[in-house]
PDB file of C-alpha atoms in Angstrom:
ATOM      1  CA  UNK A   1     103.816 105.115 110.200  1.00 76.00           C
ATOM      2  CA  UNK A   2     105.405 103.945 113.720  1.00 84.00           C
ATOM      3  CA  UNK A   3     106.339 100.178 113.518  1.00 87.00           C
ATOM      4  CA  UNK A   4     103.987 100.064 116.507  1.00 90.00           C
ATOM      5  CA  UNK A   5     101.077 101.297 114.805  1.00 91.00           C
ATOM      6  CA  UNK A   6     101.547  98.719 112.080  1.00 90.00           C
ATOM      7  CA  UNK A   7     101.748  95.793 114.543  1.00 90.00           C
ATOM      8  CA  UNK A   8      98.404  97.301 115.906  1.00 93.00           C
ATOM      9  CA  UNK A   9      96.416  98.056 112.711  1.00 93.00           C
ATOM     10  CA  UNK A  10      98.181  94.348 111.469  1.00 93.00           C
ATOM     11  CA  UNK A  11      96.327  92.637 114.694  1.00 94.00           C
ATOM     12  CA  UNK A  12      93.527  94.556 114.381  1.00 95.00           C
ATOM     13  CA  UNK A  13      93.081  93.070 110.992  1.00 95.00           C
ATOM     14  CA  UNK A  14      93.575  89.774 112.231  1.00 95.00           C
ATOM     15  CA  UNK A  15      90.594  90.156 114.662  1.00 96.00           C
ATOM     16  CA  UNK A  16      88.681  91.605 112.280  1.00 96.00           C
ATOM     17  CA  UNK A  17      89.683  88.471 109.974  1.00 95.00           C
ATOM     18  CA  UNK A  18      88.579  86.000 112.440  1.00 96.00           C
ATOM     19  CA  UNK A  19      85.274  87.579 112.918  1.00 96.00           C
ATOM     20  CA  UNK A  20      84.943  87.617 109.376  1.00 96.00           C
ATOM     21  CA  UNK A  21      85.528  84.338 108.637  1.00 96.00           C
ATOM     22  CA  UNK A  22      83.147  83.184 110.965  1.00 96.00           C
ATOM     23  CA  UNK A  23      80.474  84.857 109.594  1.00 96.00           C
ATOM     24  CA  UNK A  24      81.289  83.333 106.253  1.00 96.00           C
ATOM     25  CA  UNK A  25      80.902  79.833 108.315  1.00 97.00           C
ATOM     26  CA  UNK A  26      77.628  81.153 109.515  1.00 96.00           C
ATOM     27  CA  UNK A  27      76.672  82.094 106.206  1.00 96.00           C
ATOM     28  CA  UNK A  28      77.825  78.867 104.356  1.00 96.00           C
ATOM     29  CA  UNK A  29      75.642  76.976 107.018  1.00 97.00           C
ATOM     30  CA  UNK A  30      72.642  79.142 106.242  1.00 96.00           C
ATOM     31  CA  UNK A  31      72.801  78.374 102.597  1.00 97.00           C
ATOM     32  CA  UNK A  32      73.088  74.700 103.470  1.00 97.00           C
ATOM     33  CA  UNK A  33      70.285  74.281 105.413  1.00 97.00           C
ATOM     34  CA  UNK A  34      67.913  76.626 102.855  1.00 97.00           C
ATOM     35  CA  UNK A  35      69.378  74.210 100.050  1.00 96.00           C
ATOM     36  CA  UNK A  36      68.360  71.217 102.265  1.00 97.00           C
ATOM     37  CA  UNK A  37      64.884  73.097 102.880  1.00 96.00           C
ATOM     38  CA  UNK A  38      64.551  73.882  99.345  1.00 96.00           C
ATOM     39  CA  UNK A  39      65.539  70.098  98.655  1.00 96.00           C
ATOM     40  CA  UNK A  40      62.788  69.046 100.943  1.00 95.00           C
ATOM     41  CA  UNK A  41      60.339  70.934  99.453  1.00 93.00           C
ATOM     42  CA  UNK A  42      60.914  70.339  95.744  1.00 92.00           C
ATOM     43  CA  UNK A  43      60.351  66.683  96.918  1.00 91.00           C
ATOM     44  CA  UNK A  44      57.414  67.271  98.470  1.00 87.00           C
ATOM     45  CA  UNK A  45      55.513  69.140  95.136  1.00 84.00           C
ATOM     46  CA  UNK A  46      57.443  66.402  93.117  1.00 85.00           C
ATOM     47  CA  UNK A  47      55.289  63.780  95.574  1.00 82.00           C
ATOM     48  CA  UNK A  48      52.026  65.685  95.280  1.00 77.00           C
ATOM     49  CA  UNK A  49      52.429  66.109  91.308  1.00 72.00           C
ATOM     50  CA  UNK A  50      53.190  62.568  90.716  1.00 72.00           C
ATOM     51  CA  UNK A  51      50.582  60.985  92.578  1.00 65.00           C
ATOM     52  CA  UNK A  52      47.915  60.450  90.016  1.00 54.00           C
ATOM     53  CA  UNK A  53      45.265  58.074  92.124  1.00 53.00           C
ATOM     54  CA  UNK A  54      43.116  60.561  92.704  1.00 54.00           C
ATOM     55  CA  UNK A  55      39.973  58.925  94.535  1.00 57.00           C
ATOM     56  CA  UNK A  56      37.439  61.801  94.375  1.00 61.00           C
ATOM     57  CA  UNK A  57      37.003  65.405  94.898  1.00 63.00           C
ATOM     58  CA  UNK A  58      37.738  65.507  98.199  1.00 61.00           C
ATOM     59  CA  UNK A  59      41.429  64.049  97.215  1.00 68.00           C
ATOM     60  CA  UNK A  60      41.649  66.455  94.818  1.00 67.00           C
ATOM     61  CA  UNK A  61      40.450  69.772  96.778  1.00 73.00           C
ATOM     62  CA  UNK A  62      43.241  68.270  99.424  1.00 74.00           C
ATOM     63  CA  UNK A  63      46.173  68.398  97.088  1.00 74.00           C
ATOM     64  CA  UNK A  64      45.246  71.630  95.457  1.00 76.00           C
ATOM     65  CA  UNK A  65      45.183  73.312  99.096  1.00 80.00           C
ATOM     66  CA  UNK A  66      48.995  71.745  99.677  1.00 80.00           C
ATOM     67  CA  UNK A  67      49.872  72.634  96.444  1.00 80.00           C
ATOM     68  CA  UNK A  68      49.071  76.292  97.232  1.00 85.00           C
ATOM     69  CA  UNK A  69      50.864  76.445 100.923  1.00 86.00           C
ATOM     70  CA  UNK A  70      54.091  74.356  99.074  1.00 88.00           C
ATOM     71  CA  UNK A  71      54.038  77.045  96.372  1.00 90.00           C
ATOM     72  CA  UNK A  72      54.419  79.930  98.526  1.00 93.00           C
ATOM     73  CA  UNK A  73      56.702  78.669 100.941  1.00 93.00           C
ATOM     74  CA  UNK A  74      58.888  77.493  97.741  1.00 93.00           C
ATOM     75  CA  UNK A  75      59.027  81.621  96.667  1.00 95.00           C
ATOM     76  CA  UNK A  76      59.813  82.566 100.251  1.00 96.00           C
ATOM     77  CA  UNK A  77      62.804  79.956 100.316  1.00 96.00           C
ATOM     78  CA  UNK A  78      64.039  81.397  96.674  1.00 97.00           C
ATOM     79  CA  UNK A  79      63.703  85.004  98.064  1.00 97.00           C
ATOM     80  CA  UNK A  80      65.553  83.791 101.233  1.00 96.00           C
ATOM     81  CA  UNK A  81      68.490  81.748  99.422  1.00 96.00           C
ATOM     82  CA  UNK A  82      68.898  85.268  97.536  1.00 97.00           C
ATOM     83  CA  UNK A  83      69.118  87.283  99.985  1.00 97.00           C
ATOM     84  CA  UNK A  84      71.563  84.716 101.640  1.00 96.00           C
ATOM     85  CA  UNK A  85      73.632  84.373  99.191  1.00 97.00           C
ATOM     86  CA  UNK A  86      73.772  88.788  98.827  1.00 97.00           C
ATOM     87  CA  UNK A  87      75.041  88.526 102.111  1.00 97.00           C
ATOM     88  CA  UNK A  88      77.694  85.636 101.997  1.00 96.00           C
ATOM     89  CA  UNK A  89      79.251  87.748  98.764  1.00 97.00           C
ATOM     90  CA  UNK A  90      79.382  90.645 100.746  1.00 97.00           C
ATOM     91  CA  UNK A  91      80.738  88.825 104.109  1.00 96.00           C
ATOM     92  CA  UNK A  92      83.461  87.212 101.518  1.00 96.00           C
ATOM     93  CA  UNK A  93      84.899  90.688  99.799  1.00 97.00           C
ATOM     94  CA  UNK A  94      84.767  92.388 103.242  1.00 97.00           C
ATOM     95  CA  UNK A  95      87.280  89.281 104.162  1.00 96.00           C
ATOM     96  CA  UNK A  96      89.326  89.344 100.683  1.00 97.00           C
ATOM     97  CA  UNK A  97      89.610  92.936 101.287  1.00 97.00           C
ATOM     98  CA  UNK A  98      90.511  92.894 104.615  1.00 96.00           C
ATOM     99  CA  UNK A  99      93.075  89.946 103.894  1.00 96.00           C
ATOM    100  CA  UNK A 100      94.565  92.034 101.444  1.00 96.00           C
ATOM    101  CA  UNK A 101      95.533  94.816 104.114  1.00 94.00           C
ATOM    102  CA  UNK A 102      96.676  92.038 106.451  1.00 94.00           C
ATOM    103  CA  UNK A 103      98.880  90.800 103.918  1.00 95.00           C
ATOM    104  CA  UNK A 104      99.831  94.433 102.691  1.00 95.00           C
ATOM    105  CA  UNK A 105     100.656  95.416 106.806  1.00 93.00           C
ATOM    106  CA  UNK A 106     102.923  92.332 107.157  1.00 94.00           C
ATOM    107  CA  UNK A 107     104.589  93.236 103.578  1.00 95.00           C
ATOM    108  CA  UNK A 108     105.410  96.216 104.934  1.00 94.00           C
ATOM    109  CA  UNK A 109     107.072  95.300 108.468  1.00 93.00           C
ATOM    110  CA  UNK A 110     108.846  92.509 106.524  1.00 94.00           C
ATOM    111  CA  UNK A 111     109.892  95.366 104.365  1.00 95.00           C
ATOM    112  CA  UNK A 112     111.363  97.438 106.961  1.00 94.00           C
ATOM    113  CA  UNK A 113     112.714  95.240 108.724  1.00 94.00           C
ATOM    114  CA  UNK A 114     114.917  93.847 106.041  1.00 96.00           C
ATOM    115  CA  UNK A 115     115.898  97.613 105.778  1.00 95.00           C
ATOM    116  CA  UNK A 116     116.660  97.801 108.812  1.00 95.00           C
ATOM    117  CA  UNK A 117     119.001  94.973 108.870  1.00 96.00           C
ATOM    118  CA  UNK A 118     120.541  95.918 105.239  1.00 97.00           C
ATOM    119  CA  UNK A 119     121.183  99.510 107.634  1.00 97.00           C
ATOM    120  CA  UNK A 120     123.137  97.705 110.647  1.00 96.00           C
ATOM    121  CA  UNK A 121     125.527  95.867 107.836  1.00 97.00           C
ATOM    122  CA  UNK A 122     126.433  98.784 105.972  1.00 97.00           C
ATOM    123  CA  UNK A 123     127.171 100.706 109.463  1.00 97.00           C
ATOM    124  CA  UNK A 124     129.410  97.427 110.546  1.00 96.00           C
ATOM    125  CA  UNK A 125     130.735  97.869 107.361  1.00 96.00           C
ATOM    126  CA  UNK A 126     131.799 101.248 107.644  1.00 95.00           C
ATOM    127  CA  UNK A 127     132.729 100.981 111.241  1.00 95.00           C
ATOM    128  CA  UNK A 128     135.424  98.172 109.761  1.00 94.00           C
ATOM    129  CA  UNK A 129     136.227 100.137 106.918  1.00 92.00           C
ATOM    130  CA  UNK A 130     137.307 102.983 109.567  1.00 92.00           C
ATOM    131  CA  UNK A 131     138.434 100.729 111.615  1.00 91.00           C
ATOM    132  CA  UNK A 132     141.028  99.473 108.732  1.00 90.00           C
ATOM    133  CA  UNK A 133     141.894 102.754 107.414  1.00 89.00           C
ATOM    134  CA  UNK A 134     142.602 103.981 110.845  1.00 88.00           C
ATOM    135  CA  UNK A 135     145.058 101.342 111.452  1.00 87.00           C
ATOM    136  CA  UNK A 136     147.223 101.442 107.391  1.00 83.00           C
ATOM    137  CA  UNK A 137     146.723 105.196 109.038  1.00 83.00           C
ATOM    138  CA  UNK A 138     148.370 104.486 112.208  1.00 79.00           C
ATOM    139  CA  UNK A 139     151.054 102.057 110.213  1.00 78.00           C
ATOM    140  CA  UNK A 140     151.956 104.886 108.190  1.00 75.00           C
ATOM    141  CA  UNK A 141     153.193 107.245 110.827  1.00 71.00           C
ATOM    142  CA  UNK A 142     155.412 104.265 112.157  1.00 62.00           C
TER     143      UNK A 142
END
């Protein structure tokens, strides 16, 4: 593969990485605020359970018809944080993975270019190892 095509697919991957990671922002956010919802809620049933001074049926009838909206909603948010969090781990390989090439792409044009420099000493080499046996050559015939 062309060095060019390397630094293309390598900043290709960096886009793709900066996309990536911020719609794992997005995502942490998301579960945030449906842990904060959830949060809300829970405190809300907790309220409704632990009030006890009930002062007739009408009271009573009241709390039952929260109770059954809270309930509901409380699935919904469950279902939701699930759902969430199926998407965050998929958001997060996609970015693993595509940190991995990254890193593997830059590996590589590290790689070759440390070839290529180990290449340009052993031809300076040579030319001064010609370059010395052409002069104990040219000493010789003298």
């Amino acid at each position: 593969m062309p060095d060019k095509a390397i630094a293309k697919l390598k900043e290709r991957q960096e886009k793709q990485l900066s996309v990536l990671g911020g719609q794992k922002q997005r995502q942490l956010l998301r579960l945030s605020q449906i842990a904060t919802r959830q949060q809300n809620l829970n405190q809300q049933l907790q309220q409704l359970s632990s009030e006890f001074a009930v002062s007739g049926a009408l009271a009573l009838q009241n709390r039952g018809d929260i109770h059954a909206q809270l309930i509901p909603r409380k699935h919904k948010l469950e279902k939701e944080k699930q759902l969430a969090e199926a998407e965050s781990s998929r958001v997060n390989q996609l970015w693993q993975q595509t940190l991995s090439k990254r890193q593997g792409l830059h590996w590589l044009q590290q790689n070759r270019e440390e070839m290529r420099r180990e290449q340009h000493r052993r031809q300076e080499q040579k030319q001064t190892d010609e370059s010395a046996a052409r002069s104990a050559s040219n000493r010789n015939r003298y």
